[in-house]
Amino acid sequence: MSRKLLALILAAGKGTRFKSEKIKVLHNLLNKPMVQWVVESIQRLKPEKIYVIVGYQKENVMHAIENDGIEFIIQKEQLGTGHAVLAAYDVLRSDEDKDLLVINGDLPLIQTKTIRLFLNYHRKQGNSLSFMTADLEDPTGFGRLIRTEDGILSIIEEKDATPAQRKLKQANVGIYLFKVKDLLETIKRLDNKNIKAEYYLTDMIEIMGRAQKKAGPFKIESIGEIIGVNDRMELARAVDVLRLRKISELTAQGVTILDPSSVWIDHDVHIGSDTTVYPFVIIEGRSSVGHNCVIYPSSHIFQSKIGDDVRILPSSVIEESTIGKGAQIGPFTHLRPKTVIHSGARVGNFVEMKNTVFGRGAKAGHLSYLGDAEIGDEVNIGAGTITCNYDGIKKNRTIIEENAFIGSGTELVAPVKIGKRSYIGAGSTITKDVSSESLAVARSRQIEKAGWARRKQKIKNQK
Ligand code: UD1
Ligand code: CA
């Protein structure tokens, strides 16, 4: 039986290089906070417990992490990564026989399978401390692995390193595994005699060596996983890695992405097979798109559910809405929150809907605003129809029953109800309910004055 595993995520530091009012680990990558990415890759290892060290803006961090099974430990002052682990000292005392994974909260790209390899190495070696390293072409900013004169391994931080040490390529990643007992025995030996006057967790490597305890590096090859996100340029690079990872996952599942360089799909989005996504499409939040759909260029879909066989024509915006099987949306459609489009419906150019249910096979082809409305199956909405849902105080509902036909340019002053199979004459302003199977026309009658223009012209000519 291998020892049980605990995990500790360091998320107390401000992250000054972000130049932000918000703590670094709460900056988003594909709509998910940086520290949440770390939490999820650790959760997949199923450790017995996950601790998160919080300090700067701790309430916000505690609030942002989806925390089933997570315990927070407060580091009152942020005096360095070693000091952060020290904050867990008392909590760890009852777990001496376990392993502890310590990970910086700014490593959102690390994959569970890589940590698993690291854990296997640690257990096989029987190390007191294992630390992950990578050989980097440009290791600027990372601590470097060195060997002291008496042959003991050590990590020197960039700021404390000599020019010769800075040339070394083996970088410290910021992920460690300790035997808890050995950690507790030695961690109080940390000091802050360095340029930053911080307690460096990295000094534990030399401390272990001097205490005759085994400390060893585990070198990883997949260096794309270890960008430590310290500033906004590194954030952008990390986002790009995650974005492409998501796209390759989707293509492996049978989704066609025509231009991976311009498409953005959030981590929590599901897309069915045989769906095609054109360039410049953005799909955000917990959205899902069905099987065999086509999403044409430049649409933005947020937190929405789209069924099978749906076509989204170019430049549509779909927020918090649901679209049924076989419907067609766009081009230039705007579906605002709480809109439900039932199967086979068509919504076209410059149609805006909000909090509206649109029935099976119903059509609204052009230039309409439908808000707070319930529209039945097979209803036809003519061009330029407007639901006047707001009376200046509250929002009112419009109900249009199945198979009704709303002529072009109609204004429906809510609350109002149009009965099934009724017709509304074009250009009507409807203020009263219309019963089923009727025709309602509400506009002034047309008058014609024969020869009026001819007479007008004559008068002009006399002047
Ligand atoms: C750290 C390592 C460095 C390594 C690099 C990899 C140390 C001393 N150095 O440097 O060797 O190459 O990561 O990315 O560990 N934190 C706290 N409390 C604190 C200070 C920091 O919780 O008092 C947290 C931060 O929120 C962050 C993590 O620890 O998530 C790492 O801190 P950071 O300042 O980014 O360390 P680096 O300078 O990148
Ligand atoms: Ca860092």
XYZ file of C-alpha atoms and ligand atoms in Angstrom:
503
model
C 0.000 0.000 0.000
C 1.425 3.363 -0.975
C 1.079 6.268 1.401
C -2.031 8.414 1.199
C -1.839 11.690 -0.666
C -2.666 15.209 0.484
C -2.400 18.291 -1.697
C -1.609 21.900 -0.916
C -2.136 24.717 -3.419
C -0.358 28.021 -2.828
C -2.709 30.889 -3.655
C -2.004 33.609 -1.113
C 0.375 35.869 -3.040
C -0.823 39.078 -4.694
C 1.032 38.676 -7.989
C 2.402 42.195 -8.356
C 3.553 41.728 -11.932
C -0.086 41.611 -13.059
C -0.520 45.270 -12.101
C -4.084 44.478 -11.132
C -6.411 45.219 -8.246
C -7.397 41.571 -8.432
C -5.201 38.811 -7.037
C -3.330 36.966 -9.752
C -4.833 33.509 -9.216
C -8.347 34.837 -9.873
C -7.575 36.047 -13.371
C -9.516 33.937 -15.861
C -8.375 31.560 -18.542
C -11.258 30.612 -20.856
C -13.691 31.923 -18.235
C -12.254 29.844 -15.395
C -10.069 31.356 -12.648
C -6.418 30.323 -12.771
C -6.500 28.604 -9.381
C -9.614 26.619 -10.352
C -7.657 25.058 -13.221
C -5.059 23.908 -10.713
C -7.741 22.628 -8.327
C -9.347 20.558 -11.091
C -6.134 18.948 -12.271
C -5.386 17.991 -8.652
C -8.934 16.742 -8.017
C -8.554 14.189 -10.793
C -5.741 12.601 -8.748
C -8.276 11.996 -5.987
C -6.114 13.009 -3.046
C -7.509 12.431 0.413
C -7.686 16.163 0.971
C -6.936 19.402 -0.867
C -5.803 22.426 1.109
C -5.573 25.863 -0.445
C -3.369 28.487 1.183
C -5.096 31.862 0.980
C -4.124 35.324 2.190
C -4.340 38.337 -0.099
C -8.038 38.823 -1.014
C -8.776 35.543 0.730
C -12.565 35.968 0.746
C -12.594 36.356 -3.021
C -10.399 33.314 -3.543
C -12.472 31.183 -1.171
C -15.601 32.311 -2.943
C -14.272 31.635 -6.448
C -13.122 28.075 -5.863
C -15.823 25.461 -6.304
C -14.982 23.900 -3.045
C -16.400 20.469 -2.517
C -13.903 18.793 -0.248
C -11.482 21.726 -0.167
C -10.128 23.252 3.018
C -8.668 26.706 3.232
C -5.678 27.659 5.372
C -4.899 31.300 5.972
C -1.401 32.694 5.568
C -1.732 36.023 7.384
C 1.271 37.730 5.853
C 2.748 36.750 2.529
C 6.372 36.157 3.407
C 7.191 33.649 0.683
C 6.322 30.205 -0.633
C 8.088 28.438 2.265
C 6.206 30.583 4.736
C 2.973 29.640 2.949
C 3.603 25.929 3.513
C 4.544 26.657 7.105
C 1.009 27.972 7.582
C -0.162 24.369 7.175
C 2.178 23.045 9.857
C -0.422 22.367 12.529
C -2.932 20.899 10.106
C -0.352 18.445 8.805
C 0.748 17.140 12.186
C -1.935 14.499 12.325
C -0.933 13.196 8.857
C 2.728 12.319 9.295
C 2.476 9.025 7.450
C 1.225 10.654 4.218
C 2.648 12.290 1.109
C 2.028 15.964 0.435
C 1.875 17.452 -3.040
C 2.638 21.169 -2.992
C 1.849 23.188 -6.106
C 2.041 26.872 -6.987
C -1.400 28.286 -7.764
C -0.145 29.898 -10.972
C 0.393 26.717 -13.004
C -2.923 26.354 -14.854
C -1.500 24.250 -17.675
C -0.260 21.331 -15.662
C -1.992 18.070 -16.589
C -3.071 15.373 -14.192
C -1.195 12.680 -16.100
C 2.076 14.581 -15.619
C 1.550 14.878 -11.875
C 0.746 11.166 -11.781
C 4.111 10.335 -13.384
C 5.752 12.591 -10.810
C 3.979 10.779 -7.982
C 5.125 7.405 -9.309
C 8.708 8.677 -9.422
C 8.475 9.996 -5.858
C 7.187 6.738 -4.471
C 9.598 4.573 -6.411
C 12.571 6.628 -5.261
C 11.361 6.753 -1.680
C 12.350 10.421 -1.626
C 11.720 12.703 1.314
C 11.341 15.490 -1.231
C 10.845 15.279 -4.976
C 10.674 18.378 -7.122
C 9.670 18.801 -10.728
C 12.156 20.357 -13.138
C 12.310 21.061 -16.859
C 15.142 21.942 -19.222
C 14.191 25.245 -20.755
C 15.706 27.074 -23.710
C 14.922 30.327 -21.889
C 14.554 29.747 -18.145
C 14.333 33.448 -17.268
C 12.343 33.954 -14.084
C 12.630 30.374 -12.870
C 14.741 29.066 -10.005
C 17.679 26.946 -11.283
C 18.920 23.615 -10.027
C 22.531 23.794 -8.859
C 24.904 21.570 -6.910
C 26.680 23.197 -3.983
C 30.438 22.749 -3.452
C 29.808 19.862 -1.091
C 27.711 18.107 -3.725
C 24.281 18.862 -2.290
C 21.410 19.815 -4.592
C 19.955 23.269 -4.222
C 17.731 25.728 -6.047
C 18.860 29.259 -6.578
C 16.270 31.890 -7.406
C 16.843 34.031 -10.498
C 17.230 37.181 -8.403
C 19.829 35.576 -6.145
C 21.769 33.853 -8.925
C 25.197 34.774 -10.295
C 25.463 35.365 -14.063
C 27.011 31.907 -14.421
C 24.137 30.284 -12.498
C 21.631 32.118 -14.670
C 23.021 30.302 -17.686
C 21.861 26.976 -16.261
C 18.846 25.545 -18.049
C 17.303 23.125 -15.531
C 14.424 25.104 -14.068
C 12.316 24.534 -10.982
C 8.672 24.125 -12.018
C 7.002 24.846 -8.669
C 5.572 21.384 -7.921
C 6.886 19.319 -5.031
C 6.164 16.069 -3.197
C 7.117 15.645 0.437
C 6.919 12.912 2.976
C 4.927 14.854 5.546
C 7.000 13.609 8.459
C 10.269 14.764 6.908
C 8.747 18.087 5.903
C 7.579 18.815 9.444
C 10.939 17.811 10.862
C 12.883 20.260 8.729
C 10.694 23.135 7.525
C 11.346 25.319 10.557
C 14.961 25.567 9.428
C 13.961 27.898 6.582
C 15.293 31.430 6.814
C 14.833 34.553 4.732
C 18.452 35.477 4.070
C 18.053 36.301 0.398
C 17.474 39.287 -1.848
C 13.701 39.277 -1.409
C 13.893 38.571 2.333
C 11.320 35.817 1.802
C 11.077 32.267 3.106
C 11.653 30.261 -0.072
C 10.088 26.805 -0.276
C 12.870 25.986 -2.735
C 15.425 26.125 0.081
C 13.898 22.888 1.384
C 15.884 21.000 -1.226
C 19.225 21.951 0.268
C 17.867 21.620 3.811
C 16.788 18.029 3.111
C 20.192 17.234 1.593
C 22.000 18.559 4.628
C 19.688 16.563 6.897
C 20.731 13.382 5.023
C 17.274 13.014 3.580
C 16.778 12.099 -0.052
C 15.776 14.985 -2.340
C 15.599 14.342 -6.068
C 14.539 16.105 -9.266
C 11.971 14.712 -11.674
C 12.514 16.133 -15.119
C 9.474 16.512 -17.367
C 9.550 16.695 -21.146
C 6.198 18.377 -21.765
C 7.437 21.886 -21.133
C 4.253 23.376 -22.586
C 2.600 22.588 -19.250
C 4.779 24.621 -16.974
C 4.300 28.248 -17.927
C 4.119 29.925 -14.516
C 1.702 32.762 -15.118
C 3.376 35.820 -13.592
C 2.214 38.604 -15.918
C -0.461 39.258 -18.518
C 1.673 38.213 -21.462
C 2.215 34.824 -19.857
C -1.521 34.730 -19.189
C -2.206 35.260 -22.899
C 0.228 32.484 -23.813
C -1.341 30.121 -21.296
C -4.834 30.904 -22.582
C -3.697 30.069 -26.084
C -2.363 26.689 -24.963
C -5.657 25.866 -23.199
C -7.682 27.083 -26.172
C -5.824 24.825 -28.599
C -6.001 21.916 -26.152
C -9.799 22.264 -26.101
C -9.984 22.469 -29.884
C -7.904 19.341 -30.365
C -10.095 17.520 -27.841
C -13.209 18.504 -29.824
C -11.751 17.565 -33.192
C -10.819 14.169 -31.750
C -14.499 13.761 -30.850
C -15.606 14.425 -34.429
C -16.155 18.176 -34.530
C -14.856 20.095 -37.556
C -13.180 23.358 -36.620
C -12.309 25.089 -39.867
C -9.850 27.603 -38.463
C -8.424 26.675 -35.058
C -6.498 29.940 -34.919
C -9.605 32.136 -34.721
C -12.106 30.033 -32.780
C -12.642 30.328 -29.000
C -14.409 27.573 -27.145
C -14.504 27.511 -23.359
C -13.382 24.494 -21.431
C -16.869 23.524 -20.253
C -18.508 23.564 -23.707
C -19.811 20.308 -25.228
C -20.184 19.896 -28.978
C -21.651 16.871 -30.763
C -20.019 15.016 -33.630
C -20.317 16.159 -37.246
C -20.873 19.730 -36.214
C -18.898 22.324 -38.168
C -17.601 25.525 -36.643
C -16.564 28.318 -39.018
C -13.876 30.945 -38.288
C -14.299 33.675 -35.669
C -16.862 31.811 -33.598
C -16.825 32.206 -29.812
C -18.670 29.760 -27.562
C -18.511 30.570 -23.876
C -19.646 29.329 -20.473
C -21.403 26.039 -19.881
C -22.807 25.840 -23.386
C -23.643 22.809 -25.456
C -24.101 22.368 -29.183
C -25.685 19.233 -30.628
C -24.767 16.828 -33.372
C -24.645 17.850 -37.036
C -24.953 21.598 -36.521
C -23.279 24.338 -38.538
C -22.151 27.524 -36.867
C -21.237 30.071 -39.513
C -18.683 32.860 -39.007
C -18.591 35.488 -36.301
C -21.281 34.236 -33.949
C -21.016 34.606 -30.196
C -22.750 31.972 -28.088
C -22.812 32.304 -24.325
C -24.206 29.876 -21.730
C -26.710 28.368 -24.187
C -28.044 24.969 -25.213
C -28.299 24.217 -28.890
C -29.924 20.995 -30.132
C -29.028 18.752 -33.070
C -29.160 19.845 -36.739
C -29.269 23.551 -35.922
C -27.835 26.169 -38.289
C -26.560 29.409 -36.861
C -26.026 31.821 -39.747
C -23.323 34.514 -39.527
C -22.960 37.216 -36.905
C -25.582 36.029 -34.420
C -25.410 36.639 -30.672
C -27.011 33.990 -28.453
C -27.045 34.463 -24.686
C -28.497 32.119 -22.043
C -30.944 30.669 -24.533
C -32.100 27.268 -25.717
C -32.539 26.275 -29.363
C -34.382 23.123 -30.441
C -33.532 20.555 -33.062
C -33.392 21.664 -36.666
C -33.974 25.372 -35.999
C -32.249 28.054 -38.055
C -31.005 31.281 -36.523
C -29.487 34.346 -38.181
C -27.816 36.024 -39.872
C -27.659 38.928 -37.409
C -30.052 37.496 -34.833
C -29.797 38.481 -31.180
C -31.256 36.054 -28.657
C -31.106 37.547 -25.178
C -31.429 35.612 -21.911
C -34.287 33.175 -21.317
C -35.259 32.716 -24.920
C -36.408 29.277 -25.997
C -36.615 28.492 -29.689
C -38.460 25.253 -30.377
C -37.561 22.747 -33.059
C -37.747 23.684 -36.682
C -38.322 27.388 -36.027
C -36.651 30.095 -38.119
C -35.406 33.386 -36.814
C -33.729 35.679 -39.290
C -32.081 39.010 -40.017
C -32.105 41.637 -37.276
C -34.561 39.850 -35.023
C -34.092 40.377 -31.313
C -35.785 38.214 -28.694
C -35.724 38.345 -24.930
C -37.414 36.067 -22.402
C -39.531 34.653 -25.192
C -40.726 31.199 -26.098
C -40.920 30.689 -29.853
C -42.978 27.692 -30.960
C -42.230 24.754 -33.205
C -41.900 25.746 -36.830
C -42.670 29.402 -36.086
C -41.021 32.043 -38.272
C -39.729 35.567 -37.693
C -37.672 36.360 -40.736
C -36.777 40.018 -40.465
C -36.399 43.111 -38.283
C -38.493 42.327 -35.210
C -38.367 42.733 -31.456
C -40.112 40.014 -29.468
C -39.781 40.415 -25.711
C -41.607 38.699 -22.829
C -43.686 36.818 -25.365
C -45.138 33.347 -25.735
C -45.418 32.494 -29.371
C -47.167 29.291 -30.412
C -46.296 26.661 -32.987
C -46.271 27.628 -36.668
C -46.909 31.309 -35.967
C -45.729 33.691 -38.669
C -44.275 36.996 -37.528
C -44.114 39.574 -40.349
C -41.173 41.915 -40.860
C -40.968 44.789 -38.438
C -43.208 43.340 -35.723
C -42.657 44.802 -32.277
C -43.936 43.682 -28.900
C -44.372 46.846 -26.833
C -43.645 45.024 -23.590
C -42.645 47.931 -21.380
C -45.144 50.507 -20.192
C -42.560 52.554 -18.331
C -43.197 50.735 -15.059
C -43.288 47.031 -15.686
C -42.774 44.421 -18.360
C -45.953 42.886 -19.801
C -46.472 39.665 -21.701
C -47.639 39.094 -25.244
C -49.256 35.775 -26.083
C -49.668 34.689 -29.682
C -51.398 31.344 -30.061
C -50.538 28.704 -32.627
C -50.883 29.312 -36.362
C -51.587 33.022 -35.970
C -50.347 35.311 -38.719
C -48.960 38.693 -37.695
C -48.766 41.101 -40.623
C -45.672 43.197 -41.208
C -45.134 46.329 -39.195
C -47.441 45.303 -36.346
C -47.105 46.738 -32.853
C -48.465 44.512 -30.114
C -49.091 46.627 -27.009
C -48.772 44.229 -24.073
C -50.398 42.756 -22.154
C -52.210 41.359 -25.134
C -53.261 37.999 -26.520
C -53.808 36.943 -30.124
C -55.964 33.839 -30.502
C -55.052 30.853 -32.627
C -55.298 31.022 -36.419
C -56.050 34.760 -36.270
C -54.684 37.289 -38.734
C -53.419 40.756 -37.902
C -53.430 43.210 -40.792
C -50.080 44.774 -41.652
C -49.286 48.047 -39.916
C -51.706 47.468 -37.026
C -51.228 48.731 -33.518
C -52.978 46.089 -31.448
C -54.017 47.172 -27.972
C -56.832 44.697 -27.257
C -56.984 40.918 -27.263
C -57.947 39.286 -30.567
C -60.106 36.170 -30.442
C -59.274 32.987 -32.337
C -59.766 32.699 -36.071
C -60.449 36.437 -36.584
C -58.916 39.223 -38.580
C -57.897 42.352 -36.683
C -56.870 45.521 -38.452
C -55.994 48.555 -36.367
C -54.800 51.413 -38.502
C -56.413 54.471 -40.021
C -58.135 53.947 -43.322
C -56.337 54.995 -46.462
C -57.744 58.053 -48.183
C -56.992 59.121 -51.714
C -57.386 62.642 -53.161
C -57.506 62.209 -56.894
C -55.463 64.754 -58.897
C -54.098 66.428 -55.755
C -50.487 66.449 -56.937
C -51.360 67.831 -60.346
C -53.208 70.767 -58.763
C -50.294 71.433 -56.403
C -47.860 71.577 -59.302
C -50.064 74.114 -61.129
C -50.049 76.470 -58.141
C -46.252 76.189 -57.939
C -45.858 77.067 -61.600
C -48.002 80.249 -61.183
C -45.594 81.641 -58.599
C 8.506 30.121 -7.717
C 9.769 29.389 -7.262
C 10.736 29.269 -8.433
C 10.057 28.556 -9.574
C 8.764 29.272 -9.958
C 8.019 28.429 -10.978
C 10.056 29.987 -4.899
C 10.841 30.760 -3.936
N 10.398 30.104 -6.180
O 8.888 31.447 -8.050
O 11.901 28.545 -8.044
O 10.942 28.491 -10.697
O 7.913 29.422 -8.807
O 6.902 29.082 -11.471
O 9.181 29.256 -4.526
N 2.489 32.382 -2.659
C 1.840 32.290 -1.460
N 2.323 32.961 -0.382
C 3.441 33.725 -0.474
C 4.100 33.825 -1.708
C 3.605 33.139 -2.791
O 0.834 31.593 -1.330
O 3.827 34.319 0.576
C 1.941 31.661 -3.827
C 1.548 32.573 -4.964
O 0.193 32.958 -4.859
C 1.815 31.716 -6.196
C 2.855 30.726 -5.735
O 2.927 30.813 -4.336
O 0.665 31.004 -6.583
C 4.231 31.005 -6.353
O 4.632 32.322 -6.025
P 5.380 33.243 -7.077
O 5.624 34.536 -6.436
O 4.692 33.238 -8.368
O 6.777 32.456 -7.228
P 7.853 32.630 -8.369
O 8.562 33.914 -8.164
O 7.209 32.419 -9.681
Ca 5.160 32.079 -10.336
